[in-house]
Tab-separated table of C-alpha atoms in Angstrom:
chain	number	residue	atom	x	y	z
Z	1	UNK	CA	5.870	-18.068	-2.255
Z	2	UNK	CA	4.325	-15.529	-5.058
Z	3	UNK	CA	6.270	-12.294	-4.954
Z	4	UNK	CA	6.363	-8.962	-6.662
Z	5	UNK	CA	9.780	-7.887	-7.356
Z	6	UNK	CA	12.063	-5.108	-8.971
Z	7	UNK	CA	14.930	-5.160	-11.136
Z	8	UNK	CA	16.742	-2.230	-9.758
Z	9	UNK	CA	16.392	-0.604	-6.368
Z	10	UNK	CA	17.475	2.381	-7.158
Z	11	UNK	CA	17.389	5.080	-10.358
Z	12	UNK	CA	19.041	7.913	-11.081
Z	13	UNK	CA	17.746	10.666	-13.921
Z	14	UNK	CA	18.819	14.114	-14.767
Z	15	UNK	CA	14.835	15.983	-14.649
Z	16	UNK	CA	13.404	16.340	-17.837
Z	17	UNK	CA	14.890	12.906	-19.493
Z	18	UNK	CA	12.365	9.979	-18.940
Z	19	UNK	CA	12.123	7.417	-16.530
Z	20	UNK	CA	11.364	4.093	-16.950
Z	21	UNK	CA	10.759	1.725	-13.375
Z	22	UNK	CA	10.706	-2.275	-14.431
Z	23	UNK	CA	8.518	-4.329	-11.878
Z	24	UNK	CA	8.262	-8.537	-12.395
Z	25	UNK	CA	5.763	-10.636	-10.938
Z	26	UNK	CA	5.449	-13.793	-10.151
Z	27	UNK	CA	1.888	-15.164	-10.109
Z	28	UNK	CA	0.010	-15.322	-13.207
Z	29	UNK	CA	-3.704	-15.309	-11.517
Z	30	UNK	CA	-2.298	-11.595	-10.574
Z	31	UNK	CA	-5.225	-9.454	-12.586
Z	32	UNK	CA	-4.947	-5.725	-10.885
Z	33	UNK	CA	-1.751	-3.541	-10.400
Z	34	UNK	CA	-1.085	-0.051	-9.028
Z	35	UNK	CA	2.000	1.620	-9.067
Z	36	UNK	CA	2.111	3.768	-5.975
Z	37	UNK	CA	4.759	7.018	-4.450
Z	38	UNK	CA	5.954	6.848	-1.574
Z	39	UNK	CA	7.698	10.199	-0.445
Z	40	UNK	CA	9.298	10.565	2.838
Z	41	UNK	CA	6.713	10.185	5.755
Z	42	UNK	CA	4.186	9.860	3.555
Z	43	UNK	CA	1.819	6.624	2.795
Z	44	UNK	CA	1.594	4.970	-0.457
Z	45	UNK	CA	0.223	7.145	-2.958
Z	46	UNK	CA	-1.759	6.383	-6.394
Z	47	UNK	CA	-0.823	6.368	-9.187
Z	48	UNK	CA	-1.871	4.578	-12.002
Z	49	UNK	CA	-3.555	1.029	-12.146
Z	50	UNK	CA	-4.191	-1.484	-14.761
Z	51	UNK	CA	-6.233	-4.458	-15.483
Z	52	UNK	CA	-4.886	-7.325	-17.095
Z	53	UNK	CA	-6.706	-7.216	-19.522
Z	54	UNK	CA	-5.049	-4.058	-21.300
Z	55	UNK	CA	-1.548	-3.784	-22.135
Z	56	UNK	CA	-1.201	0.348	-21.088
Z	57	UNK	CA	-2.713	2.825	-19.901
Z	58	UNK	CA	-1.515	6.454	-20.251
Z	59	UNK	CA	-1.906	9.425	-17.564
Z	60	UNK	CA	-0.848	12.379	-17.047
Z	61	UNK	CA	3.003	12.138	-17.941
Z	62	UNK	CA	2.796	8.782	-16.709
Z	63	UNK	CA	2.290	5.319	-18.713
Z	64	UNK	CA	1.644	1.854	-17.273
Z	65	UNK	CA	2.914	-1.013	-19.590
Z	66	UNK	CA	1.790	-4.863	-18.548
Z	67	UNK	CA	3.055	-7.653	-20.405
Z	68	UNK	CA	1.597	-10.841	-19.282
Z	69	UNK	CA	3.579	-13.279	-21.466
Z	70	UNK	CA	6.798	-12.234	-19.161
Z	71	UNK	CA	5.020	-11.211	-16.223
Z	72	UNK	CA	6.519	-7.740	-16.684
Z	73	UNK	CA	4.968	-4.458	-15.395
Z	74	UNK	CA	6.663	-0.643	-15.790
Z	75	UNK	CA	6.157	2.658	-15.169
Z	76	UNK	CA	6.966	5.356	-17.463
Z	77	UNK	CA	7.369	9.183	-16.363
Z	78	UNK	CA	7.989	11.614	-19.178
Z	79	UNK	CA	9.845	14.922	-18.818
Z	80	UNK	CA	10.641	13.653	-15.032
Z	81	UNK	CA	11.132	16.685	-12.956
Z	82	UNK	CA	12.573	17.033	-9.018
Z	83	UNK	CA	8.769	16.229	-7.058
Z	84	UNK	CA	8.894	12.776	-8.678
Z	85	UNK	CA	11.979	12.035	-6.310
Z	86	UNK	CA	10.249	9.512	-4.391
Z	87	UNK	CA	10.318	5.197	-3.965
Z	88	UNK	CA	8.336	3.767	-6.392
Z	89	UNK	CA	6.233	0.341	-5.314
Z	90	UNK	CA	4.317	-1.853	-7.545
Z	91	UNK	CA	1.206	-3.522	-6.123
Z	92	UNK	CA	-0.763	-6.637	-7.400
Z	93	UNK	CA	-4.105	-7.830	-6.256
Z	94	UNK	CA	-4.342	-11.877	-7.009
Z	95	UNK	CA	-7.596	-13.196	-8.376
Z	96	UNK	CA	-9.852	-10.100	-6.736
Z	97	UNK	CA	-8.609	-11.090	-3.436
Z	98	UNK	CA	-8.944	-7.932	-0.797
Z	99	UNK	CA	-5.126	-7.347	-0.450
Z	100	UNK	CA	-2.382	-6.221	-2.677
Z	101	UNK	CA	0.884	-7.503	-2.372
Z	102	UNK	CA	3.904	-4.761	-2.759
Z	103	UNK	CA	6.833	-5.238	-4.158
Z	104	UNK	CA	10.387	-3.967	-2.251
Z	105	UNK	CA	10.101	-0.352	-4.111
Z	106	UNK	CA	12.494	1.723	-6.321
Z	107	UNK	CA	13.715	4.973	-5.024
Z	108	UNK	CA	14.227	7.484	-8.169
Z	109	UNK	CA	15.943	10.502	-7.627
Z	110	UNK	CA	16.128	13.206	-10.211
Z	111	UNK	CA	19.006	15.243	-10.259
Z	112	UNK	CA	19.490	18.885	-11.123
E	1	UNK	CA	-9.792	15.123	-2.634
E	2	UNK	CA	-10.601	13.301	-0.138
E	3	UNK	CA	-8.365	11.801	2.532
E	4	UNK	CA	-7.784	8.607	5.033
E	5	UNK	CA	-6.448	10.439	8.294
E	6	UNK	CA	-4.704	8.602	10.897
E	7	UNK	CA	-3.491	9.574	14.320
E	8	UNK	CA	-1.036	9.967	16.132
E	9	UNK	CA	1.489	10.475	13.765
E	10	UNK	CA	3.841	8.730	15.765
E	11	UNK	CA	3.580	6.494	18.715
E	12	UNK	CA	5.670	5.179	21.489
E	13	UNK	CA	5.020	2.381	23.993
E	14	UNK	CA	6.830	0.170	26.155
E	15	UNK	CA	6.729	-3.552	25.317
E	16	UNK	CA	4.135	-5.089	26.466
E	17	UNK	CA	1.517	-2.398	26.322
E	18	UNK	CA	-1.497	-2.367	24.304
E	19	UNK	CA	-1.141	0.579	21.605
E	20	UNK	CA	-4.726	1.294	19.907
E	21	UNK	CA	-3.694	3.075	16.383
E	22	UNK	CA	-7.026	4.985	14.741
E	23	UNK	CA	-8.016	5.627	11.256
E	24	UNK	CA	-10.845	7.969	9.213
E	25	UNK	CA	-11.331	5.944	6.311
E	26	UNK	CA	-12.754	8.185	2.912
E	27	UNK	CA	-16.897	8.611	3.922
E	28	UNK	CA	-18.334	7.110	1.065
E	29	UNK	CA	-15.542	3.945	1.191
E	30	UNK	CA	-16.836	0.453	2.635
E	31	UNK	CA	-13.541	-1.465	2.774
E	32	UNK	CA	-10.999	-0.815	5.158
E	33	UNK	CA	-7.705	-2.463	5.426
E	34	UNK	CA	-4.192	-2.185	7.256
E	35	UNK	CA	-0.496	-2.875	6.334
E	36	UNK	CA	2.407	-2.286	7.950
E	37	UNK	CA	5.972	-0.882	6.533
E	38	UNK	CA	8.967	-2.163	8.701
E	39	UNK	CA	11.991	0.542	8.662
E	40	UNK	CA	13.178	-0.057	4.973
E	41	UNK	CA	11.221	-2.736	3.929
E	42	UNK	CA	8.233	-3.090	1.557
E	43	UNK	CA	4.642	-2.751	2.823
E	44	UNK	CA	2.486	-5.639	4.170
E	45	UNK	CA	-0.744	-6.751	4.364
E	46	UNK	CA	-2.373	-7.475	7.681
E	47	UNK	CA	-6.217	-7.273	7.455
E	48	UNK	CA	-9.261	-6.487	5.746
E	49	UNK	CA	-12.409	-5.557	7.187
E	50	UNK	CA	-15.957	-4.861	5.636
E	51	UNK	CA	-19.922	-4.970	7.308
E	52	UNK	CA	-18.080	-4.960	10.379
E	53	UNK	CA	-15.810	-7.902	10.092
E	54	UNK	CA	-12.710	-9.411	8.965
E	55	UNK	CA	-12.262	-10.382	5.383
E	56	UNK	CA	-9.003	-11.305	4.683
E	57	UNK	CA	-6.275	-11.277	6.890
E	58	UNK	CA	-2.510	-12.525	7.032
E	59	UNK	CA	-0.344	-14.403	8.914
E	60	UNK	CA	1.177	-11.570	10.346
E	61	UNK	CA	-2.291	-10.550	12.305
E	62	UNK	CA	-1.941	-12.553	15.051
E	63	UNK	CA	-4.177	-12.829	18.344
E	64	UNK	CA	-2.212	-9.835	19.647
E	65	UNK	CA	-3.927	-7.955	17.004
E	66	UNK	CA	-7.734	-7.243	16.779
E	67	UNK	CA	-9.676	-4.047	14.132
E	68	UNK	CA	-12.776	-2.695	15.197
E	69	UNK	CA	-15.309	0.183	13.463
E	70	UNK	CA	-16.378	1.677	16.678
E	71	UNK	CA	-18.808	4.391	15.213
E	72	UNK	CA	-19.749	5.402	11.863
E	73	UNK	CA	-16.092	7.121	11.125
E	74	UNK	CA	-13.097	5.808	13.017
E	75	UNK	CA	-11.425	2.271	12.415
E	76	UNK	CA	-8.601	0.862	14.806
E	77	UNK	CA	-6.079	-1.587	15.160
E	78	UNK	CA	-4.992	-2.610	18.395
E	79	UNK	CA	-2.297	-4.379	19.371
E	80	UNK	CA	-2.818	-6.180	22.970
E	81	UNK	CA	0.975	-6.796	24.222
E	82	UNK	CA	3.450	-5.251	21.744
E	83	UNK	CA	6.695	-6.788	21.466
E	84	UNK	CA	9.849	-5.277	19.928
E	85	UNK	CA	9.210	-6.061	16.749
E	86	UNK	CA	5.865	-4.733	16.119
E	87	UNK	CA	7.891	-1.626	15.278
E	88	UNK	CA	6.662	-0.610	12.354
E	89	UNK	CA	4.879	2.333	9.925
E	90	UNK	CA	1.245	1.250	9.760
E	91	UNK	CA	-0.842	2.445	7.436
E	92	UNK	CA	-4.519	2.527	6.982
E	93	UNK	CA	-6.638	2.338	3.528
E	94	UNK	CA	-9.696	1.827	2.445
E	95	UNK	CA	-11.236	1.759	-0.889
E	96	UNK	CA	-14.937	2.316	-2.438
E	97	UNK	CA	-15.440	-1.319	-3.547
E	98	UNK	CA	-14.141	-4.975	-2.809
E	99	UNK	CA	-11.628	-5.150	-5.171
E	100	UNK	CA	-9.302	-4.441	-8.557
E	101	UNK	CA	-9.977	-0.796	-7.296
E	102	UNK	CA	-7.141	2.029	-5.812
E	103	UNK	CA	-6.853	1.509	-2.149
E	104	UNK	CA	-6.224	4.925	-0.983
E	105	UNK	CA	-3.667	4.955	2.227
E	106	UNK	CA	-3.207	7.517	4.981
E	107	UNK	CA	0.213	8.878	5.884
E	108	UNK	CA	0.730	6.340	8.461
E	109	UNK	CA	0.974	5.700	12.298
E	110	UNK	CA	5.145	5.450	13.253
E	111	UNK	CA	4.933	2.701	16.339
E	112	UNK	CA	8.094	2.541	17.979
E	113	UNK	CA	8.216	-0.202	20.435
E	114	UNK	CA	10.672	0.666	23.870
């Protein structure tokens, strides 16, 4: 069926260097993503969303890049420092449908 | 900022008992939905729920499972006759409108089924 998935489970940066998390989708009718955090015992927290009909969308240190001809999402954290350690999960809402389906998640850990 | 609360924090039940897992929702939110996160995998939908009814729901929610708004505040999920594998993070969210909005999730129920 229609999946969200990752291209690597897990990351490693040194904190300050940038981080870049990939996310591919599967089902083109997808027009709403979030990326949330998810630290440990913690829900899903948000992030950043976009619509599909932008291409980014900047936040505070963080950037949200959609490319629709691949079917490519990412998630950019500048200057990445040690309370970004956390999984990652990319969520897409199909054709304003009421649920968002999650991808498997990338845990990033920044290291000293 | 406002928050979705959930309690208990963690919950354990024999199989076979009915576990009843409650939610605050944010006050000025109208849509209210749970997921579940089994140990290490990625989260799931189950159900939506808005005017006080389901919306959406997957194949997961079962007839073992039923929501209900009982007041003007709380929002459940019960599960009638929990088996072993209903073991599981669930987490509650709700959001301010129907959809391409931020649902905004609570910090989760841990059910651990004996």
């Amino acid at each position: 069926g229609e999946s969200v998935g990752l291209h690597l489970p897990t990351l490693s940066v040194q904190e300050g260097d940038n981080s870049i998390i990939n996310c591919a989708y599967s089902n083109s009718a997808s027009d709403y993503f979030i990326w949330y955090k998810q630290e440990s015992g913690k829900g899903p927290q948000f992030i950043i969303d976009i619509r599909s009909n932008m291409d980014k969308r900047q936040g505070q240190r963080v950037t949200v890049l959609l490319n629709k001809t691949v079917k490519h999402l990412s998630l950019q954290i500048a200057a990445t420092q040690p309370g970004d350690s956390a999984v990652y999960f990319c969520a897409e809402n199909i054709n304003y449908g009421q649920n968002f389906v999650f991808g498997p998640g990338t845990r990033l850990s920044v290291l000293p | 900022e406002p928050e979705v609360t959930q309690t208990p924090s963690h919950q354990v039940t024999q199989m076979g008992q009915e576990v009843i897992l409650r939610c605050v929702p944010i006050s000025n939110h109208l849509y209210f939905y749970w997921y579940r996160q089994i140990l290490g995998q990625k989260v799931e939908f189950l159900v939506s729920f808005y005017n006080n009814e389901i919306s959406e729901k997957s194949e997961i929610f079962d007839d073992q499972f039923s929501v209900e708004r009982p007041d003007g505040s709380n929002f459940t999920l019960k599960i009638r006759s929990t088996k072993l594998e209903d073991s599981a993070m669930y987490f509650c969210a709700s959001s301010e409108k129907r959809s391409n909005q931020p649902q905004h999730f609570g910090d989760g129920t841990r059910l651990s089924i004996l």
